[in-house]
Structures are given as structure tokens and as C-alpha cells.
Coordinates of C-alpha atoms and ligand atoms in Angstrom, one line a residue:
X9 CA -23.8 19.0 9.1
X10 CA -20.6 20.1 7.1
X11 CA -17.3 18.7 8.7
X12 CA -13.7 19.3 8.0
X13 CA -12.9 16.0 8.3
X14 CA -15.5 14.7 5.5
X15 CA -13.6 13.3 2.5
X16 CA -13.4 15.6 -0.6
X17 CA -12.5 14.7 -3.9
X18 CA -8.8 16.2 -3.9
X19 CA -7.9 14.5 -0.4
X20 CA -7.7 11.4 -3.1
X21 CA -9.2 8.7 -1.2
X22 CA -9.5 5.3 -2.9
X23 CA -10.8 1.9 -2.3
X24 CA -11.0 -1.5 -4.2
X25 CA -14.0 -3.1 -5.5
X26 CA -12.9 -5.7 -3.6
X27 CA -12.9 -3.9 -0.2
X28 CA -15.7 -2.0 -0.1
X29 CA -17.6 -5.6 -2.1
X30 CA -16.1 -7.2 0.3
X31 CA -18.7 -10.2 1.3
X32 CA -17.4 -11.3 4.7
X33 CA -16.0 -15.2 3.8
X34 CA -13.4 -16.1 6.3
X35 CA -11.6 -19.9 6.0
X36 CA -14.3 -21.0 8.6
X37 CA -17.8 -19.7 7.7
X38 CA -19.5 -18.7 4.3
X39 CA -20.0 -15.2 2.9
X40 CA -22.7 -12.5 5.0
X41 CA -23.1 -9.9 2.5
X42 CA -24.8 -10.2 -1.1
X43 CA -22.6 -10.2 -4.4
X44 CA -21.7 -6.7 -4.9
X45 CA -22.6 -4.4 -8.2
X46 CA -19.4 -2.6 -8.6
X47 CA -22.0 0.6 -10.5
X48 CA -23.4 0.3 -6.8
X49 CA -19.9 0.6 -5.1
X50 CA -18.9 3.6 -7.3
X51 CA -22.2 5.3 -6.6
X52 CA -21.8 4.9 -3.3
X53 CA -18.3 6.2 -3.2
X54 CA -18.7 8.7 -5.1
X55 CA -21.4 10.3 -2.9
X56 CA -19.2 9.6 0.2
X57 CA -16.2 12.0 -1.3
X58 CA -14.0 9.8 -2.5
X59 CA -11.7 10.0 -6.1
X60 CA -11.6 6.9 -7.0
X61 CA -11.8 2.8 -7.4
X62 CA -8.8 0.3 -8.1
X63 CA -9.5 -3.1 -9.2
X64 CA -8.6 -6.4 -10.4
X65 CA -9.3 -7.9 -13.0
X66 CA -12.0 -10.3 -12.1
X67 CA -13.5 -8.0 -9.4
X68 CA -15.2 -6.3 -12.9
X69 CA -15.1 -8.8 -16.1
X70 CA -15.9 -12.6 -14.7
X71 CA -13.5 -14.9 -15.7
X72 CA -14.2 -16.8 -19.2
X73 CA -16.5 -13.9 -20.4
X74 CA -16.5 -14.0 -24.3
X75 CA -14.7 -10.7 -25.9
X76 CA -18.3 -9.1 -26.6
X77 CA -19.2 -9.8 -22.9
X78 CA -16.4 -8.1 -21.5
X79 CA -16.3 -4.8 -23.7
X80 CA -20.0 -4.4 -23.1
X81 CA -18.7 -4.9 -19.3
X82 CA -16.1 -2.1 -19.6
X83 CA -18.2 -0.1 -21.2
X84 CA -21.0 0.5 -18.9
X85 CA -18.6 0.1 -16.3
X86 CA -16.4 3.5 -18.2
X87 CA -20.5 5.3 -18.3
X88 CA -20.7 4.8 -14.5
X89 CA -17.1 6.5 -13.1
X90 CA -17.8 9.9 -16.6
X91 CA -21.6 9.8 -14.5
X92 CA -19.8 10.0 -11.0
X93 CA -16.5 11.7 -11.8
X94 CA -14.8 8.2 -10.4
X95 CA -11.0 7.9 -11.7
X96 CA -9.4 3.8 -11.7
X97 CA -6.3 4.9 -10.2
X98 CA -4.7 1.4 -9.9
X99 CA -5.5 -2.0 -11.4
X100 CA -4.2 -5.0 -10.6
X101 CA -5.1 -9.1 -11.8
X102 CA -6.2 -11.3 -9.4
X103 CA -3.7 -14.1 -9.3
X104 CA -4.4 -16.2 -6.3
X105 CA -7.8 -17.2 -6.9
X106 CA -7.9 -19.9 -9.9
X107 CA -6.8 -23.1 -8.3
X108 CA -4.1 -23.3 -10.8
X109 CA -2.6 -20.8 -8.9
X110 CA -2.3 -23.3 -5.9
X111 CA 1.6 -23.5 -6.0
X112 CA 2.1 -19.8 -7.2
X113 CA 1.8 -18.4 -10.6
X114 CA 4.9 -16.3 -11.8
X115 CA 6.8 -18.6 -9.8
X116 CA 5.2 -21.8 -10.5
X117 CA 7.2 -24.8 -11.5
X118 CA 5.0 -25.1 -14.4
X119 CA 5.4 -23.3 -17.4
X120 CA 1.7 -23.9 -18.4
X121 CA 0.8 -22.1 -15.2
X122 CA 3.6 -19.0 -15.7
X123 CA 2.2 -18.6 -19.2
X124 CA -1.5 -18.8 -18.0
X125 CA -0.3 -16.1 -15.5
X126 CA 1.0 -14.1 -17.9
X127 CA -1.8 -14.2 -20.2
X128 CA -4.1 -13.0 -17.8
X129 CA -1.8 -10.3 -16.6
X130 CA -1.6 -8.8 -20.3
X131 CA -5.5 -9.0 -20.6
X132 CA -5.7 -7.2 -17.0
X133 CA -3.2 -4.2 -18.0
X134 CA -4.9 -3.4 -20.8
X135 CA -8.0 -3.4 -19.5
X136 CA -6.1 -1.1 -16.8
X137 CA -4.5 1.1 -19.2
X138 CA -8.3 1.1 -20.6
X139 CA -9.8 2.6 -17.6
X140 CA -7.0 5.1 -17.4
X141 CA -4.8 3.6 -13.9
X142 CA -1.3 5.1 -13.9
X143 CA -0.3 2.9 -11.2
X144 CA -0.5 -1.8 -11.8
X145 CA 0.1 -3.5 -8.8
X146 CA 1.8 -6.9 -7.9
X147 CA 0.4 -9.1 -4.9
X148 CA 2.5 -12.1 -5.3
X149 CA 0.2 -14.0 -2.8
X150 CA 0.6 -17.5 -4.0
X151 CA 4.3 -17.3 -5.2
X152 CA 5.8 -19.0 -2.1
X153 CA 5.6 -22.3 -0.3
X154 CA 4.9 -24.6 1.9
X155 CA 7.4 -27.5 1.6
X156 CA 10.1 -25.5 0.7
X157 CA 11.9 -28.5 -1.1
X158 CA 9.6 -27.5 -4.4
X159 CA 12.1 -25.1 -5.8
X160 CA 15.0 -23.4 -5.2
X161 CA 14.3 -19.9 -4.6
X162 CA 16.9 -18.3 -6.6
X163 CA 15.0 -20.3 -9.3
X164 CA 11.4 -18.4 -7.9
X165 CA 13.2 -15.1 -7.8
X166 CA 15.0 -15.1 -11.3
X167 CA 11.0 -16.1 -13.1
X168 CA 9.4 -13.6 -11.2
X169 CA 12.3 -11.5 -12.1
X170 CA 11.9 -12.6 -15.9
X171 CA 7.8 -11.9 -16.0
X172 CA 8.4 -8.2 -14.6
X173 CA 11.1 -7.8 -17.0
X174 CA 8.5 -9.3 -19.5
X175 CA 5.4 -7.0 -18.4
X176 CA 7.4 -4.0 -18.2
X177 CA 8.3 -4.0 -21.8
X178 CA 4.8 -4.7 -22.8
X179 CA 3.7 -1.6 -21.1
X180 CA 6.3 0.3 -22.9
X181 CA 6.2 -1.4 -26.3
X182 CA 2.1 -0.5 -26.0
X183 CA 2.8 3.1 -25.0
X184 CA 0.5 2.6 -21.7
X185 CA 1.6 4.9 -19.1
X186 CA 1.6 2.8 -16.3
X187 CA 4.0 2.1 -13.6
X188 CA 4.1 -1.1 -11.5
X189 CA 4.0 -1.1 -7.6
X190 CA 5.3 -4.1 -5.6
X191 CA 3.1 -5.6 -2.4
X192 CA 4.8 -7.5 0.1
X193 CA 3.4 -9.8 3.1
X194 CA 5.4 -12.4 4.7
X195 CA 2.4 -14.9 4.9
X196 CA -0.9 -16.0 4.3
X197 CA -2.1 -17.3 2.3
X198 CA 1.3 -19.4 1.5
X199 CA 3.0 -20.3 4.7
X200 CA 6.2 -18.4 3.4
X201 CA 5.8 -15.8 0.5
X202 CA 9.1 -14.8 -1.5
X203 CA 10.0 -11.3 -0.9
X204 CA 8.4 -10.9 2.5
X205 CA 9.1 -7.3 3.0
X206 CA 8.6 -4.0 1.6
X207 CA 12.7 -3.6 1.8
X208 CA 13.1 -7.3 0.4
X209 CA 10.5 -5.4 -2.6
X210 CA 13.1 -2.8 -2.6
X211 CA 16.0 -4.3 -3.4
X212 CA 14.4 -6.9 -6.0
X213 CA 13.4 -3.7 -7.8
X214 CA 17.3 -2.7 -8.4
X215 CA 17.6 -6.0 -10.5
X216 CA 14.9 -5.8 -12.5
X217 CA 15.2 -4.3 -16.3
X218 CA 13.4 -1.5 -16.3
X219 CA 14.1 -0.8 -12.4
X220 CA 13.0 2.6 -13.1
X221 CA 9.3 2.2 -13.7
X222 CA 9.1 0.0 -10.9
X223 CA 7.6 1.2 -7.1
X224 CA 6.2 -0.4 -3.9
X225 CA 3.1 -0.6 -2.8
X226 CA 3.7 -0.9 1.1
X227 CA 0.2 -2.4 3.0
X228 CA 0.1 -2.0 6.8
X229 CA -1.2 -5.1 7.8
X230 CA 1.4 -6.6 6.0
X231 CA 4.3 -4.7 7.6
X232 CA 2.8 -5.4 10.7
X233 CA 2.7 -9.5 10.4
X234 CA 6.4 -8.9 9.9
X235 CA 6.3 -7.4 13.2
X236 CA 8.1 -4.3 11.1
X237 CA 7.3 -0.3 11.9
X238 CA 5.1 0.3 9.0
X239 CA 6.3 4.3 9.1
X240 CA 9.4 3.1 8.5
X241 CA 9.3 0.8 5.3
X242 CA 6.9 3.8 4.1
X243 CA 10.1 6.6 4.7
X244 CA 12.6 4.1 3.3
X245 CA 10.2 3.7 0.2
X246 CA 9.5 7.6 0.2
X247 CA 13.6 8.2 0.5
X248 CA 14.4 5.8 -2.5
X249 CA 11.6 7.4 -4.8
X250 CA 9.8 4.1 -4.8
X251 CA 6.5 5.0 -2.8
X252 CA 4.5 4.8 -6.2
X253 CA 1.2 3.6 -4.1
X254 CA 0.3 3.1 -0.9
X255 CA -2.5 0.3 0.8
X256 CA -3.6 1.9 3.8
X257 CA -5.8 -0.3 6.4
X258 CA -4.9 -1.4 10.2
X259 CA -3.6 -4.6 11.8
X260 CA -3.5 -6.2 15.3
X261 CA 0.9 -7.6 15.4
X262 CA 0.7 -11.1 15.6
X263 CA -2.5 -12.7 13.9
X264 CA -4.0 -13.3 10.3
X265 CA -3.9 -10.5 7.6
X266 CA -6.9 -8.4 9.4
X267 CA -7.1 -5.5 6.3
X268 CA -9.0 -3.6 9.1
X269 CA -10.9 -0.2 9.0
X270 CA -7.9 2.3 8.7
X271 CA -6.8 3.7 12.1
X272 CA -8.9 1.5 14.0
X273 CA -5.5 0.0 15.5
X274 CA -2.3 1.6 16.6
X275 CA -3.3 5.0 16.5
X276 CA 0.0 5.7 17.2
X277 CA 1.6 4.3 14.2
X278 CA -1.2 5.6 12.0
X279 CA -0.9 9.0 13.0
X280 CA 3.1 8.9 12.3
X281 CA 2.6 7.2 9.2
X282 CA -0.1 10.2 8.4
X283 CA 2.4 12.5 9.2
X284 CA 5.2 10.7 6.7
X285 CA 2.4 11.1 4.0
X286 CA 1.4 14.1 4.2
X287 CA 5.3 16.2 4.9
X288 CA 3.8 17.5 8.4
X289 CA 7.4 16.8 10.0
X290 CA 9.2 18.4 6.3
X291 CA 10.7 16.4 3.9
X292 CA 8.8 15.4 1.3
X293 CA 5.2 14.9 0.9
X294 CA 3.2 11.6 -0.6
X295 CA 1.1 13.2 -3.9
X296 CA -0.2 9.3 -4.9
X297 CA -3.8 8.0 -4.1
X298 CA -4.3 6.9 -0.5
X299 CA -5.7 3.8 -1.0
X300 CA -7.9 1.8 1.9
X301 CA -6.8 -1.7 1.2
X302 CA -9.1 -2.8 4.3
X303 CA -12.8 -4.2 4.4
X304 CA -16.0 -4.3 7.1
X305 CA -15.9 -6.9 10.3
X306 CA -17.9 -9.6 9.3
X307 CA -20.7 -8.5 11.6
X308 CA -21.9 -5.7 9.3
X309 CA -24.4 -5.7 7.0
X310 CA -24.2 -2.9 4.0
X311 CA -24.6 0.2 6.4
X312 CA -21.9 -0.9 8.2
X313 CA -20.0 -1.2 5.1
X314 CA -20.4 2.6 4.3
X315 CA -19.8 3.3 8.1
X316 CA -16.5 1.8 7.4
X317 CA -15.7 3.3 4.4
X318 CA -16.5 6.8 5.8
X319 CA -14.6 6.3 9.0
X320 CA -10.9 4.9 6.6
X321 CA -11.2 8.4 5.2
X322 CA -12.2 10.2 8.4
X323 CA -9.7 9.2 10.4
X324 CA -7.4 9.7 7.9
X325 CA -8.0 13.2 7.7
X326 CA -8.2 13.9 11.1
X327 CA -5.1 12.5 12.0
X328 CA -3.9 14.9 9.5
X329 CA -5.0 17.5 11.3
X330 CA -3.7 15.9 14.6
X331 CA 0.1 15.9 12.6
X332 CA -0.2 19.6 11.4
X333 CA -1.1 20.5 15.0
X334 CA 2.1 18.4 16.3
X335 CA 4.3 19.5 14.2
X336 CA 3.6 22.8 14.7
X337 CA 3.4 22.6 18.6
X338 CA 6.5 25.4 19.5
X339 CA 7.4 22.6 22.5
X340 CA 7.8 19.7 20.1
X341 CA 9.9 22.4 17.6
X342 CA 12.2 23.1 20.6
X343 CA 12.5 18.9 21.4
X344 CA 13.3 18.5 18.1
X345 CA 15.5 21.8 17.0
X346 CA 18.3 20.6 14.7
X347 CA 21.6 20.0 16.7
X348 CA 24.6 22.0 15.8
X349 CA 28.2 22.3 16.8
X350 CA 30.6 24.6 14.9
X351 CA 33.7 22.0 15.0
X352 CA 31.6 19.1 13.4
X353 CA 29.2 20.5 10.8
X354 CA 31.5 20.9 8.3
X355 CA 33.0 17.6 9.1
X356 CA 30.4 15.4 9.0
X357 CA 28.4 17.1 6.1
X358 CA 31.2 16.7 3.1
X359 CA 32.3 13.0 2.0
X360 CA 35.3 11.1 3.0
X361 CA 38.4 12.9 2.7
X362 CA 42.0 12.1 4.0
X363 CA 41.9 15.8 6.0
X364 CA 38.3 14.9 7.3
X365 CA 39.3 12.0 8.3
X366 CA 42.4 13.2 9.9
X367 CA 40.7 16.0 11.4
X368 CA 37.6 13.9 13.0
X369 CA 40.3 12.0 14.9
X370 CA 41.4 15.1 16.3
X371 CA 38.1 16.0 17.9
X372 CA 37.9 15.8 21.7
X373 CA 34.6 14.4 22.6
X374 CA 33.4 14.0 26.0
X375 CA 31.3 10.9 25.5
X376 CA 30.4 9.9 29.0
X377 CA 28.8 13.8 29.3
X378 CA 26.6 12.3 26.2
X379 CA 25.7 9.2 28.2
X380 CA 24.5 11.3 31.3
X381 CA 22.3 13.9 28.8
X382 CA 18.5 13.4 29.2
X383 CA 16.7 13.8 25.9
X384 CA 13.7 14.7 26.6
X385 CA 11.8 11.6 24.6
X386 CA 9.0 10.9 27.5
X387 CA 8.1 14.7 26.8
X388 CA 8.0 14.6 22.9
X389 CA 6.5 10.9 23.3
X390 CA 4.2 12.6 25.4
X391 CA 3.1 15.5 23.5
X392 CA 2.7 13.5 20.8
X393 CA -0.4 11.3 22.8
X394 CA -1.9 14.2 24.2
X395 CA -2.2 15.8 20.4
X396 CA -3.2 12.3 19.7
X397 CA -5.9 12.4 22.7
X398 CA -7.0 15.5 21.7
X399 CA -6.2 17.9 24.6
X400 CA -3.6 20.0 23.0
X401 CA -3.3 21.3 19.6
Ligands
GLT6 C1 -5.9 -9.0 -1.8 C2 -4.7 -8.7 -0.9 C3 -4.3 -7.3 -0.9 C4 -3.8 -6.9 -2.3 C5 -4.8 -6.9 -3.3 C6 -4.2 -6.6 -4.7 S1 -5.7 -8.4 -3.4 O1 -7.0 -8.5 -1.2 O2 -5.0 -9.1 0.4 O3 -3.4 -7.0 0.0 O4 -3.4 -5.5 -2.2 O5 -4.0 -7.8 -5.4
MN7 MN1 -3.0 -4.8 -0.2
MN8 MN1 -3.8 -7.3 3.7

């Protein structure tokens, strides 16, 4: 039966190859689930209501296929998503896995191992700008450390700093219309990575080059290692015009990167991070792909796979719903009615002057009154479980 929260091609749902191919390996036990056929996954997707599949390099072309191998690849690979309607919204190249990647690969003391990196990352955007992605991602996963007496990490900064620089003026010199998005995570799988943070991401962008084709692409799980509120590295992002992507999945604080089914934890968090996306609480809304960076528990076999696929994209929708309903509750309006006061509006909206300044000082304020004043956040924090919970709204 028809719902309105099942997944339609314009809500712009997205997964990786690698999610939804996910196998199951974990650093103590072996794969569970068969080698994926990524015409299978985009089938499969396509039927489930969703717009698109992101991908990495390797996920599609194996590594060391011959030129011939590798168009015929991308060829029947371009058949499958004209067949299904499928878009590749994002790419990305997988530069963790090779085990010359073992001390990092941009970063890398080695210059054989930088210029390896980089001459996969040129094969991986165009095959990117190929398949049509507007949007190339950068996990650095292996640029950081262990013992942190490799390198100095001005020096790590100012190569990965150099191969964005680099990359970026590929993509122009090409013409490809692609924009790069950033992905932090403080760990795993080095024990430290450089740039830890989404807002680390965002101030690395201001050096680079070409800072303004240059985004983030915030992941929850990773936010949430950092012990960080995910809605809020998603507003900053948003408020700086760098939210160019967006890896959407759920975490438990305080253990391994779980890339869990979205929503599945902190239902909380999602739902205020759903509201940030889509402009339920004004401001501006999130018009990229919402992209489910997440993959099955290890106990499924492929039905549970689609169960979890279904349920990232459900859950996004209804809490959605759940924001639209909030946000347009008349009690949580009152709660949060803008605040006004005639003498200070017009002093604290201008900039600095030597009158505003002068005049500010002049304002009595009765501070201890503002101590004693109740705000009324149990009542909104309230509401906003019981929407949540589903008895009102
Ligand atoms: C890897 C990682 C993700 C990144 C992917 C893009 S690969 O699965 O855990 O967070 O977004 O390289
Ligand atoms: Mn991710
Ligand atoms: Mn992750």
C-alpha cells in the first residue's frame, strides 16, 4: 500500500555502491554477504525510489583493468542508470585501500606515493565527470598518523593543500563541472587524521586556491566520534555556503565509525538535523543529494540490506514530516517568537559606530531580572519529543 513516506525520485535520495554492496567485513571476522553487481544495486534502488548512486572509483572499474576493460565497464555501467533513470551524483577515489596508502597518500612522505595518489585521483574524476557527478568528494582516511614524529604537520597540511590546489585546476583546465566536497573524521582508521573536524575542513578551505569551488561533506558518524553536535557543523557549513554534500547515516558517541542505518540513533539529533535540511525552522533550505553514507548490521543477509536501505530513506522523510509539524505547532511559534525591545533593535542591528557604542553604554539593563526569567526550554524541549513520539502534530 501507497505511503507518504515511500522515497520518490525528487526527495533525492542517494547511496554508495559501497553501502548498499557493503559485504559485512569488520577487523575481526571475514565478509557475510556475496560480492555485489553494482547493475544489481542500481536495479534495486532504482525500484526502491531512489535518484541516484555515488561511487569510487574502484567500487565500479577493478584496479589494474586494461583501458578497453574499463570503457567496456563504464559503458554498460552508463546503459544500466539511461535503463533505470539512476543519476552518479558524486564520485569519489578510493584512497585508503592499496597498501601503499598505509602512511597516507596526499600526505605521504613519499613522493612516489603522492604522485601514485594523484594519478589515480585524475583517472577517478574523469571517470566522474564521465558519469555526469557535479559533486568529488575527499575522505582523507589514511592521511594522519600514528607516531606522530613522521612528519610535521604543517608539512601534511601544505601537500594536501598543494594536491587540491593541483586537482582543482585540472577540473577547470578540463572544463568538468565539478565541485569538490571535504570529509572529516577525527579517527579510524589512522589513530589521528589531519583535519579532524568539519570546521577544521572549513577553514583549510579559505587557504586553498580555488577556495570557491571547494564545500564539505559533513558525515554524522564522524561528527559524532568527535563527540561534536552534528546539526551544528551542518548550520555552520550551511551559513558559510559550503554544504555542497551531505553523508547522512547514524552513530552511537564514543565507539568505532558505525555508518549505521540513518535515524536508527539519536532520533533527537536526526530530526534537528532534518529540520536544518530541509528550512522547516526558516533560513535556508539544503537543495543537494541526501546521501546515506551508512551500511546493513552484519547480521543481514541481502533482504536486510534492502530493509535498510528503505528504512535510511523512510525515516528521513518522516522526520520531515515530524519538523514541518514542529515547526508549525502555534506553542513552539509562541516559545520561540522573535524577541524585541524598541531601545536595542536599532542598536544592536547596525555595525560598530562611535554613537552606538556610546549609546549602548547608556542603556540601563536590569540583568539580575534576566537571571530570574524562566525560558520556557523544558516546554519547547518537550514539545519537540512529543512531535518526535508522535502524539502531537
Ligand atoms: C568510506 C568512508 C566514508 C567516505 C567514503 C568516501 S569511503 O566508506 O567511511 O565515510 O565517505 O570516500
Ligand atoms: Mn562518509
Ligand atoms: Mn563513517
Amino acid at each position: 500500500m501507497a505511503s507518504p513516506f515511500d522515497p520518490q525520485r525528487e526527495d533525492l535520495f542517494t547511496f554508495g555502491l559501497w553501502t548498499v554492496g557493503n559485504r559485512g567485513r569488520d577487523p575481526f571476522g571475514e565478509p557475510v554477504r556475496p560480492v555485489p553487481d553494482p547493475h544489481h544495486l542500481v536495479r534495486r534502488l532504482a525500484e526502491l525510489g531512489a535518484h541516484g548512486v555515488n561511487l569510487h572509483d574502484d567500487d565500479l572499474v577493478p584496479p589494474g583493468a586494461s583501458a578497453a576493460e574499463r570503457d567496456r565497464i563504464v559503458r554498460e555501467f552508463r546503459r544500466t542508470l539511461r535503463d533505470t533513470g539512476m543519476q552518479v551524483p558524486m564520485a569519489t577515489t578510493n584512497l585508503f585501500g592499496h597498501p601503499a596508502f598505509k602512511d597516507g597518500a596526499f600526505t605521504s612522505n613519499d613522493p612516489r606515493v603522492r604522485a601514485f595518489a594523484l594519478q589515480k585521483t585524475l583517472r577517478a574524476i574523469d571517470l566522474g565527470a564521465e558519469l555526469g557527478a557535479g559533486i568529488y568528494v575527499f575522505w582523507g582516511g589514511r592521511e594522519g598518523s600514528e607516531a606522530d614524529a613522521c612528519r610535521d604537520p604543517r608539512a601534511a597540511l601544505q601537500r594536501l593543500r598543494w594536491a587540491l590546489d593541483f586537482l582543482c585546476g585540472y577540473v577547470l583546465d578540463q572544463g568538468y563541472g565539478l565541485r569538490f566536497a571535504l570529509e572529516a573524521k577525527p579517527n579510524e582508521p589512522r589513530g589521528d587524521i589531519y583535519l579532524p573536524t568539519t570546521g577544521h575542513m572549513l577553514h583549510f578551505i579559505t587557504t586553498l586556491q580555488h577556495h570557491e569551488m571547494v564545500g564539505v561533506n559533513p558525515e554524522v558518524a564522524h561528527e559524532v566520534m568527535a563527540g561534536l553536535s552534528f546539526p551544528h557543523c551542518v548550520a555552520q557549513a550551511m551559513a558559510a555556503g559550503k554544504l555542497f554534500h551531505v553523508d547522512l547515516n547514524a552513530q552511537k558517541i564514543g565507539r568505532y565509525d558505525q555508518d549505521l542505518r540513518f535515524g536508527s540513533e539519536d532520533q533527537k539529533g536526526a530530526l534537528l538535523l532534518v529540520r536544518l535540511l530541509e528550512g522547516t525552522c526558516g533560513g535556508g533550505r539544503y537543495t543537494g543529494p541526501r546521501h546515506f553514507d551508512a551500511h546493513a548490521y552484519r547480521s543481514e543477509d541481502e533482504a536486510g540490506v534492502w530493509e535498510f536501505a528503505k528504512g535510511c530513506m523512510r525515516t528521513y522523510k518522516i522526520l520531515a514530516h515530524k519538523a514541518r509539524g514542529f515547526d508549525a505547532d502555534p506553542e513552539v511559534r509562541a516559545l520561540l517568537a522573535e524577541q524585541h525591545d524598541p531601545r536595542l533593535d536599532p542598536l544592536l542591528a547596525g555595525g560598530n559606530s562611535r554613537e552606538v557604542a556610546e549609546a549602548l553604554r547608556g542603556v540601563s539593563i536590569d540583568a539580575d531580572a534576566l537571571g530570574r526569567r524562566g525560558l520556557g526550554y523544558e516546554r519547547l524541549d518537550q514539545l519537540l519529543v512529543e512531535h518526535l513520539l508522535g502524539v502531537r502534530g
